[in-house]
Coordinates of C-alpha atoms and ligand atoms in Angstrom, one line a residue:
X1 CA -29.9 15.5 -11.4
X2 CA -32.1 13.5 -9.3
X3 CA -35.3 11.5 -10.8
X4 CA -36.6 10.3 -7.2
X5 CA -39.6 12.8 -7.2
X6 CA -42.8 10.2 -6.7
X7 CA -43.6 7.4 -5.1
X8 CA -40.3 6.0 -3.1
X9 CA -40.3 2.5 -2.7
X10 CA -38.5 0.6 -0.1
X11 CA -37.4 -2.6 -1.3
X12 CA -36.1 -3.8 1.9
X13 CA -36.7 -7.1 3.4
X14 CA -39.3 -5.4 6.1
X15 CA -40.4 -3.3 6.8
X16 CA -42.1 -4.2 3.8
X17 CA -44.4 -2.3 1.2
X18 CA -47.8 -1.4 3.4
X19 CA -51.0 -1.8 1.0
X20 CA -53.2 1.6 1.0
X21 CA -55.9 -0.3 2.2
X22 CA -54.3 -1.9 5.0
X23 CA -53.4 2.4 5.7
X24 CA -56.5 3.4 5.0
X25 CA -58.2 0.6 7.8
X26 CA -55.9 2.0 10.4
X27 CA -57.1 5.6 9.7
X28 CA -59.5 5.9 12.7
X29 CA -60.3 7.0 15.8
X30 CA -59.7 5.0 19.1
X31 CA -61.8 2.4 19.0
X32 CA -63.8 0.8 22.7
X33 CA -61.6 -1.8 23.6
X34 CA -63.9 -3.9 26.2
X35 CA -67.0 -4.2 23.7
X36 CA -67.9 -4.2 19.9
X37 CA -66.5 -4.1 16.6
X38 CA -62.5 -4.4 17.6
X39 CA -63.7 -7.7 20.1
X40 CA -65.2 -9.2 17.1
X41 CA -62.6 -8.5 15.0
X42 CA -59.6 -9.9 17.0
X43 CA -61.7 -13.1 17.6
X44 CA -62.5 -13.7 13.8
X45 CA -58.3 -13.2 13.6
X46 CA -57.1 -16.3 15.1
X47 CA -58.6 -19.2 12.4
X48 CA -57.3 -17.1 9.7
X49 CA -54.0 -16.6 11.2
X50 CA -54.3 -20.4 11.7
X51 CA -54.8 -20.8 8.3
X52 CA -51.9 -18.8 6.8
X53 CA -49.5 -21.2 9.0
X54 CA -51.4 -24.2 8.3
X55 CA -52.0 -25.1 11.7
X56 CA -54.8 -26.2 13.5
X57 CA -52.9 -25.9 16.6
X58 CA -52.8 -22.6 18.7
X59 CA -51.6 -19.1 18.3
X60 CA -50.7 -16.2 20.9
X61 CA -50.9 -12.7 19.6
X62 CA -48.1 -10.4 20.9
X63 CA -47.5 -6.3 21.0
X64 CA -43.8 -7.3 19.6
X65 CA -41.1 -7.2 17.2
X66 CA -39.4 -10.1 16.0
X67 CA -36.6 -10.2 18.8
X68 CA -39.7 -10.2 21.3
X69 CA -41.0 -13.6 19.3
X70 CA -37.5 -15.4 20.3
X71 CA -38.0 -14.1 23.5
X72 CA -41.9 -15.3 23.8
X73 CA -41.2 -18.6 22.1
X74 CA -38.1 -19.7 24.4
X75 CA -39.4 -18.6 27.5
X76 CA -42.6 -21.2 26.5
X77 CA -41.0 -23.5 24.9
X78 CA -37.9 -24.9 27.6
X79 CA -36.6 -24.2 31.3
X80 CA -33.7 -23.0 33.0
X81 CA -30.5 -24.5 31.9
X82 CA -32.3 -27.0 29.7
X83 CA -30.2 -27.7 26.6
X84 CA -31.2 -26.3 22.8
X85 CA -29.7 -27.1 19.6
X86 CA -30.0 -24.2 17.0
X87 CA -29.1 -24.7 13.2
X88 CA -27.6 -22.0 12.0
X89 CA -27.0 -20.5 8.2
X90 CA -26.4 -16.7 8.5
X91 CA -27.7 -14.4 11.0
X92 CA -30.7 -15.0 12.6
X93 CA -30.0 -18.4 13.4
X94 CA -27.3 -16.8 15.7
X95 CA -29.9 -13.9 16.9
X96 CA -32.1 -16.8 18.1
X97 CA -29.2 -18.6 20.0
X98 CA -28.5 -15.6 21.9
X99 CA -31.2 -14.8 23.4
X100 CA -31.8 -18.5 24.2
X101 CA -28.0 -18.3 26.0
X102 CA -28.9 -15.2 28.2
X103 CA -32.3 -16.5 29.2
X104 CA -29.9 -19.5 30.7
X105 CA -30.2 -22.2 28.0
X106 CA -27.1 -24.5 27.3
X107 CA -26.8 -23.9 23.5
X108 CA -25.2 -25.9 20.9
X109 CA -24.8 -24.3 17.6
X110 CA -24.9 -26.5 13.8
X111 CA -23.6 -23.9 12.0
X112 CA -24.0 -24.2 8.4
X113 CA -22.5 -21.3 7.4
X114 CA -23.9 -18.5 5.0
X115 CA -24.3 -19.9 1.8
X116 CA -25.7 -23.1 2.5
X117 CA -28.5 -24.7 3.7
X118 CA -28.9 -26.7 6.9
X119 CA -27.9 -30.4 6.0
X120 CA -31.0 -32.7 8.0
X121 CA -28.2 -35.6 8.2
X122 CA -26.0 -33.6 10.6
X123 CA -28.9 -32.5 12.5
X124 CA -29.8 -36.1 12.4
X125 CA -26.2 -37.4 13.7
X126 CA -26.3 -34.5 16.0
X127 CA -29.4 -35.8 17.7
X128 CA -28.5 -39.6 17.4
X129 CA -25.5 -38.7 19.7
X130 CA -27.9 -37.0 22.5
X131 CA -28.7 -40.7 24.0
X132 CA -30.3 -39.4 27.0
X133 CA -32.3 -36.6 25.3
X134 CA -31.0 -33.5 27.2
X135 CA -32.0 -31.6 24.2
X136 CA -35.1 -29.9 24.9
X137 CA -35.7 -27.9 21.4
X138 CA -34.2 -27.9 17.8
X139 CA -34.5 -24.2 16.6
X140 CA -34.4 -23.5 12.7
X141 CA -34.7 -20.3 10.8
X142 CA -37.3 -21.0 7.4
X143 CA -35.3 -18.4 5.5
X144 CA -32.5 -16.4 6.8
X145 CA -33.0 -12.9 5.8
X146 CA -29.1 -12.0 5.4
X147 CA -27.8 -14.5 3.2
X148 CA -31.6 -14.8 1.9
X149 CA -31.1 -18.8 1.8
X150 CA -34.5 -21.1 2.1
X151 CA -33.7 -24.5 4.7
X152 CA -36.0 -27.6 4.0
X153 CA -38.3 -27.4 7.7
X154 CA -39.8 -30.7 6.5
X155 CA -36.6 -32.3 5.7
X156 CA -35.5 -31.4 9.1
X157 CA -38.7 -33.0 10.5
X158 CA -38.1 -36.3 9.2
X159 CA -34.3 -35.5 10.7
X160 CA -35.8 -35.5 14.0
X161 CA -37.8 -38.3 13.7
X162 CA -35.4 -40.4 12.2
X163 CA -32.8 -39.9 15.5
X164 CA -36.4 -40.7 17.5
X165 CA -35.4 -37.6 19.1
X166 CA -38.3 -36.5 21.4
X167 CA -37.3 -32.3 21.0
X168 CA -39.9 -29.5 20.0
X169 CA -39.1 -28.4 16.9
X170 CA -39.1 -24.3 16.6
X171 CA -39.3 -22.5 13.5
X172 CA -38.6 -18.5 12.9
X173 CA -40.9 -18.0 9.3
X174 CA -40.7 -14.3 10.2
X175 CA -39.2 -13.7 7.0
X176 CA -41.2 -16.2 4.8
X177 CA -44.2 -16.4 5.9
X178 CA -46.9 -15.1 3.0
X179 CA -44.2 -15.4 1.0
X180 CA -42.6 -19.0 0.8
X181 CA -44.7 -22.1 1.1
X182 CA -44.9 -23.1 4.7
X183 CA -47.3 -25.8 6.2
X184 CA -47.1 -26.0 9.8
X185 CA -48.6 -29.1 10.5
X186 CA -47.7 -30.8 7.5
X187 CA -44.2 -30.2 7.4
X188 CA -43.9 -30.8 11.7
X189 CA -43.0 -27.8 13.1
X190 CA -44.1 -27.6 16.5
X191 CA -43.7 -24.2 17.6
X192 CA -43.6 -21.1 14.7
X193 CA -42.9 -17.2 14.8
X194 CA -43.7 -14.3 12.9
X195 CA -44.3 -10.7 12.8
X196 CA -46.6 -8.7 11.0
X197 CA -44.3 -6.3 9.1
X198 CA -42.6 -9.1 6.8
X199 CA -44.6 -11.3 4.4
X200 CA -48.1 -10.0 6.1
X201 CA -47.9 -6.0 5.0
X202 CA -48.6 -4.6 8.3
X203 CA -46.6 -2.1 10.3
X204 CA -43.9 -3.5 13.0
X205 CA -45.0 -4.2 16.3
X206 CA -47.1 -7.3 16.4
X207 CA -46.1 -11.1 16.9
X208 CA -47.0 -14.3 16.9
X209 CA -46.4 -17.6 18.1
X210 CA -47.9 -20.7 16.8
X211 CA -47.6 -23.8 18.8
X212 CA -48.5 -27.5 18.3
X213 CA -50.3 -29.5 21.4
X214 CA -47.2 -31.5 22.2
X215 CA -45.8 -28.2 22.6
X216 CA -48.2 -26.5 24.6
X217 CA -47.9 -30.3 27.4
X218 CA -44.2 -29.4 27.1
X219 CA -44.5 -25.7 27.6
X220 CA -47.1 -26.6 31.2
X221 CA -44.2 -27.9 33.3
X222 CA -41.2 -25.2 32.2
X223 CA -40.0 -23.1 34.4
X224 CA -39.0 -20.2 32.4
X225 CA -42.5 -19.2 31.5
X226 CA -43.1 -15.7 32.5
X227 CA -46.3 -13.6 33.2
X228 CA -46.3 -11.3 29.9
X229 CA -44.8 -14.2 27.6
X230 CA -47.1 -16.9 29.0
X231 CA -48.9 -18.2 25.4
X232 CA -51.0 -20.2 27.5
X233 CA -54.1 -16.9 28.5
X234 CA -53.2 -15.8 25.0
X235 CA -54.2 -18.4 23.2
X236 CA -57.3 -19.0 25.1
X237 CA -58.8 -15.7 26.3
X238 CA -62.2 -14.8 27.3
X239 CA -61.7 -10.9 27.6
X240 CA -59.8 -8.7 24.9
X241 CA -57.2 -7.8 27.2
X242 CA -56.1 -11.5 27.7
X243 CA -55.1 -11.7 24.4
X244 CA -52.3 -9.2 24.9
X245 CA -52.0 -8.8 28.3
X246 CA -53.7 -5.2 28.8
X247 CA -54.5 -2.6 26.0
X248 CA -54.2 -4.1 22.8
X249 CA -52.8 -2.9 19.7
X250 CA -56.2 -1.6 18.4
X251 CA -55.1 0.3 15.2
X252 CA -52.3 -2.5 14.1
X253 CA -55.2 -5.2 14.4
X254 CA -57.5 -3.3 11.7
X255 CA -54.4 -3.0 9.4
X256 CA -53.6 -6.8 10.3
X257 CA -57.3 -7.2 9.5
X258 CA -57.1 -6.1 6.0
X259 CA -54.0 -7.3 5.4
X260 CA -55.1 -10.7 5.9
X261 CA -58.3 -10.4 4.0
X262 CA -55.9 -9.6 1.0
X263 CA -54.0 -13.0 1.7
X264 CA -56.6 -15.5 1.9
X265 CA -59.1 -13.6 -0.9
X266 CA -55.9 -13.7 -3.5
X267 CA -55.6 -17.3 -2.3
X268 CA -52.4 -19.2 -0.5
X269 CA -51.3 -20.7 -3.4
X270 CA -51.5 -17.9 -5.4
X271 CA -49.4 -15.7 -3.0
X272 CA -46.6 -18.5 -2.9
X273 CA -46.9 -18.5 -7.0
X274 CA -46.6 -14.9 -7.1
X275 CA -43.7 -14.5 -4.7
X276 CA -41.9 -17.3 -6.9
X277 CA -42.2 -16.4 -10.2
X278 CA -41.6 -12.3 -9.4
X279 CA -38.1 -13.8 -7.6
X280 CA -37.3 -15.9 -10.9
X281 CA -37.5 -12.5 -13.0
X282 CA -35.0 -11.3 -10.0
X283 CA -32.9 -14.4 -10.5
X284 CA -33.2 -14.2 -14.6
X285 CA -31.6 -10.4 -14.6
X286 CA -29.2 -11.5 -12.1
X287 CA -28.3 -14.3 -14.0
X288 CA -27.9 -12.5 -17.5
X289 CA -26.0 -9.5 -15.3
X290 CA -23.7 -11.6 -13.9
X291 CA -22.2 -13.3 -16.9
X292 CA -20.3 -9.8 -17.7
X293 CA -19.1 -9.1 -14.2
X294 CA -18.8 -9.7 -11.0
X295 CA -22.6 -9.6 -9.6
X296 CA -23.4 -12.8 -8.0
X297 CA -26.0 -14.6 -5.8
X298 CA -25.4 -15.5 -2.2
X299 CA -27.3 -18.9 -2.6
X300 CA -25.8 -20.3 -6.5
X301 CA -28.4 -23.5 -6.1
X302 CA -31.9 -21.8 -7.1
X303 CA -33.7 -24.5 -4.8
X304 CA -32.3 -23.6 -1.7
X305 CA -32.9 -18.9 -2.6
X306 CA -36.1 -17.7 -0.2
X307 CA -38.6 -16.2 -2.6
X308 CA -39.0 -13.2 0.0
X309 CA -35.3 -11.6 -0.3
X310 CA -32.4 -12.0 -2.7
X311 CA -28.8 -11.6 -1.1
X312 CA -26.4 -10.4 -4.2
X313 CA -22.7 -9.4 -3.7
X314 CA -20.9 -7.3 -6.7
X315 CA -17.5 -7.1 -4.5
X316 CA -14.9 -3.9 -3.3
X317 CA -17.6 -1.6 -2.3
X318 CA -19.8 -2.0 -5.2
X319 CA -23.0 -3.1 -2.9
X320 CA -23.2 0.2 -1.3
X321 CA -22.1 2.5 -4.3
X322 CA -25.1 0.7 -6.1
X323 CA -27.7 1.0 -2.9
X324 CA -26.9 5.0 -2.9
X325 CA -26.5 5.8 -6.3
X326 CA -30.3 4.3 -6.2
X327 CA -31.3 6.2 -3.4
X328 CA -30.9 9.7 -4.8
X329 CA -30.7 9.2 -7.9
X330 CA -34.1 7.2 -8.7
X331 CA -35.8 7.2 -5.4
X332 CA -35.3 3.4 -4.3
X333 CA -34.0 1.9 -1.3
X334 CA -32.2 -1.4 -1.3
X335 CA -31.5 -3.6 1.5
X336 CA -28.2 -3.3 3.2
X337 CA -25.3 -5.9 3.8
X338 CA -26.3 -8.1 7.0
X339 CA -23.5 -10.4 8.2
X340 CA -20.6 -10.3 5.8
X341 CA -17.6 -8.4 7.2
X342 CA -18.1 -5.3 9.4
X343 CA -20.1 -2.6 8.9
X344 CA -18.5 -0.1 6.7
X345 CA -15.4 -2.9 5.4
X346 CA -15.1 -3.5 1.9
X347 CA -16.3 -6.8 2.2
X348 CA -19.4 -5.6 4.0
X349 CA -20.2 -2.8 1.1
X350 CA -19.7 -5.7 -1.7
X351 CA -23.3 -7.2 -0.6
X352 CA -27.0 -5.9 -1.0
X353 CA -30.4 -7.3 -0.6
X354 CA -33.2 -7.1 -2.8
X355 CA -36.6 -7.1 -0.4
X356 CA -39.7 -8.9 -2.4
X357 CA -41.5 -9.7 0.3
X358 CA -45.8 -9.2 0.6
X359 CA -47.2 -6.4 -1.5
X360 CA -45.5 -6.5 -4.5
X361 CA -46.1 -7.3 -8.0
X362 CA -44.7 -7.4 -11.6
X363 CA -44.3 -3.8 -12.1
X364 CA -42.5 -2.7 -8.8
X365 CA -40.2 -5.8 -9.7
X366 CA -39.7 -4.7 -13.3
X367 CA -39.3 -1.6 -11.5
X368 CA -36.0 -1.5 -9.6
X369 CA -34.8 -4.3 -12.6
X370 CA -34.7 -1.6 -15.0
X371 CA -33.4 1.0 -12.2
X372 CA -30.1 -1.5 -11.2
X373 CA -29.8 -1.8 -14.9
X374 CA -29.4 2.0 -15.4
X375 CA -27.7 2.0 -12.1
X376 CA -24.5 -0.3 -13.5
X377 CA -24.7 1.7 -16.5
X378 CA -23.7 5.2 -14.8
X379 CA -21.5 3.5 -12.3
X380 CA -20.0 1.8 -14.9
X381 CA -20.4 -1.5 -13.0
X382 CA -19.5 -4.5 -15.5
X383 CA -22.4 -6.4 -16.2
X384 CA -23.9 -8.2 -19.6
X385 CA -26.3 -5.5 -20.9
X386 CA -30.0 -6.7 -21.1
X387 CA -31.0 -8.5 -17.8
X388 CA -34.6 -6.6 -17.9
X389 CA -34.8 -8.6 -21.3
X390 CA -34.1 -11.6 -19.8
X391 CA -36.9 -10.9 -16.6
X392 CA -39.1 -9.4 -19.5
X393 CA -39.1 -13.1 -20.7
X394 CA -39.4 -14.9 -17.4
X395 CA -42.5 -12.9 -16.7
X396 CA -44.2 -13.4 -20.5
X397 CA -43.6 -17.0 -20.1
X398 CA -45.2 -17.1 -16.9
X399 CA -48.2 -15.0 -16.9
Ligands
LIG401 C1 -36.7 -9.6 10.5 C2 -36.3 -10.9 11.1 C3 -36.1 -11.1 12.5 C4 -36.1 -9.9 13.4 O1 -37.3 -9.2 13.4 P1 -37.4 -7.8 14.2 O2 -38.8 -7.4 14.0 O3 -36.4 -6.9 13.4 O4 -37.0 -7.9 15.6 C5 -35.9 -12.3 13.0 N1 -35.8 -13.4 12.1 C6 -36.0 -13.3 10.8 C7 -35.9 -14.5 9.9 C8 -36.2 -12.0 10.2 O5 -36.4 -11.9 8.9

C-alpha cells in the first residue's frame, strides 16, 4: 500500500523546495528585454544580492549551474599554469580542483578527508612553505554537500594572513549560502560562488560570482579570462544584455526576485536561526536513533555539521533501502550517497543525505522525522524508538 498520494517533497540538498510564490512570479509571458520592468528589476538585484553575501564588493550574474561558477571564478581569478592550492573535505573540494587542472592550473590538494574539517594550521604551514608565492589562489568549499561538513572560512582567513601569504582566497557557499551564516567581507573571502537553486529557492540555471577589489586588480592582468566568463562587463553593465552576455534569463530573474524578497523581508539572521534550530531537531532524532543501532552522523562534532544538509550512514545497504522504502511508500525523496564507495557498493548504499536547505520550516522537518521513524519501523532497522520525541522537544524549547 502506498500513502505517497499529495504533495511529494524533495528533500534533497538542491534542487531545493521552490516557494509558490517564487512559481507563481515566473508564471508570465516574455517579458521586453531592452526596456522596462525586467531592466529595473535586474538592476535593483545586485545590492540585495550584495547584501545576502555581505559584501560590498562586486557581483557578476551568470546563466549557469554550479560547475559553470568554478569555471567563471577560475578563469577570473588566475592564469595559465599559475599554481592553486585547494582544501579539500569531501567532494566538491575535488570538483573544484578539476576543473582548475584542465583549465591548466598547477594544483595542489590539502585533503582533509570526509569527515573532518579543514585544519587552518596546515593551510597555514602549507602557505608558509610557498617562499616565493607561486600560489595564486587558496580555494575552500563553505560546506561540502556530500559529507555535509561546515569549514571555518574566517579561520582560514586569519590562516592566510598569518603565512603573509598574498593569494585570493575563493570560496564555493553554493551549498550554504541562505542557509549557514556567511559574511563575505567580514570573514575575508575574496572571491565567492553560488547558484540560485540551493539556499536561494529558485530553479537551476543561474550563478554568481562575488568578488573583492583586490580581486578584481588581480583578475585585470590574467590571462585566462575569456569573453563569456569575463566578470569584469558583468559586474558593471550599462545595457541588460551585459549582464549576461546576450538574452538574459528573464523568467529565472522574477523567481530570483521573489525569492530574495522572501530572504531579506524574513531577515538574515532569522534565516540562519531557522536553518539551525530545524537542523538541531534533525541532529536530536538522529541522536536518540542512533543510540539503538547503527544510524550515525558523518560529521560526530555538531560545530563543524552545515545547517543546509545532514550526511547520515546506517551501514550494508541500509541508506538506500531507507531512501526507497520512502519513496513509494510515503512520497519523500531523500538525498543520495555522494562520495563514499561506488555507486551501487554496499558502502555507497549505507549513506543518505537529509536536504534542509531554503524553504523549509518546522512541519516539513517534523515531516520526514516522523516518516524515517515509521520507515525503520517496517524495515525493521534498529534504532531507539522515539527520535520525533526527542525533535518534538528541540523544537518546543526553541520556539
Ligand atoms: C551543488 C553544489 C555544486 C554543484 O552545483 P551544480 O549546480 O550541480 O553544478 C558545487 N559545490 C557545492 C558546494 C554544491 O553544493
Amino acid at each position: 500500500m502506498s500513502l505517497a498520494n499529495g504533495r511529494h517533497y524533495l528533500a534533497i540538498p538542491g534542487p531545493s523546495v521552490i516557494p509558490d510564490p517564487v512559481l507563481q512570479a515566473m508564471h508570465r509571458p516574455a517579458p521586453n528585454i531592452y526596456t522596462g520592468e525586467l531592466v529595473e528589476l535586474t538592476h535593483g538585484l545586485i545590492p540585495d544580492l550584495k547584501t545576502i553575501a555581505g559584501t560590498e564588493g562586486n557581483v557578476a550574474l551568470y546563466i549557469t549551474n554550479g560547475h559553470g561558477l568554478w569555471e567563471a571564478s577560475l578563469t577570473n581569478m588566475i592564469s595559465r599554469g599559475d599554481k592553486v592550492l585547494v582544501c579539500v573535505t569531501g567532494n566538491f573540494g575535488h570538483g573544484w580542483a578539476d576543473v582548475a587542472r584542465r583549465l591548466g592550473a598547477d594544483v595542489e590538494v590539502l585533503d582533509f578527508g570526509k569527515q573532518a574539517p579543514v585544519d587552518p594550521a596546515r593551510l597555514e604551514e602549507a602557505l608558509k612553505a610557498d617562499t616565493d608565492h607561486k600560489i595564486k589562489a587558496v580555494l575552500t568549499v563553505h560546506v561540502d554537500t556530500a559529507t555535509s561538513v561546515r569549514n571555518d572560512v574566517a579561520a582560514m582567513r586569519k590562516a592566510i594572513d598569518a603565512a603573509g601569504h598574498p593569494a585570493v582566497f575563493g570560496v564555493d557557499c553554493i551549498a550554504s549560502l541562505g542557509c549557514d551564516r556567511f559574511e563575505m567581507d567580514a570573514w575575508g573571502a575574496d572571491v565567492m560562488i553560488a547558484a540560485s537553486q540551493k539556499g536561494l529557492m529558485t530553479p537551476p540555471g543561474m550563478g554568481f560570482v562575488w568578488f573583492s577589489e583586490k580581486a578584481r586588480a588581480v583578475g585585470m592582468g590574467n590571462d585566462m579570462r575569456t569573453p563569456y566568463w569575463d566578470w569584469e562587463t558583468r559586474a558593471n553593465p550599462v545595457h541588460l544584455y551585459e549582464y549576461f552576455d546576450g538574452t538574459p534569463p528573464t523568467h529565472h530573474l522574477y523567481g530570483l526576485r521573489q525569492a530574495v524578497d522572501m530572504i531579506l523581508e524574513e531577515g538574515l539572521e532569522n534565516v540562519w536561526s531557522r536553518h539551525s534550530i530545524l537542523a538541531r531537531a534533525y541532529w536530536a532524532a538522529v541522536e536518540h536513533w542512533g543510540q539503538g543501532g547503527n544510524l550515525k552522523f558523518n560529521i560526530a562534532e555538531p560545530e563543524y555539521r552545515s545547517h543546509a544538509v545532514t550526511t547520515l550512514s546506517l551501514g550494508d545497504g541500509d541508506g538506500t533501502r531507507l531512501r526507497s522504502w520512502l519513496t513509494e511508500h510515503l512520497g519523500i525523496t531523500l538525498g543520495i550517497s555522494l562520495g563514499f564507495g561506488d555507486i551501487g557498493s554496499s558502502e555507497s548504499d549505507g549513506y543518505f543525505r537529509i536536504g534542509h536547505m531554503g524553504h523549509i520550516n518546522a512541519h516539513m522537518v517534523l515531516g520526514i522525522i516522523g516518516a524515517m521513524e515509521t520507515a525503520f519501523t517496517a524495515l525493521d532497522i534498529p534504532h531507539k524508538e522515539g527520535g520525533s520525541v526527542a525533535a518534538a522537544k528541540l523544537l518546543a524549547a526553541s520556539v
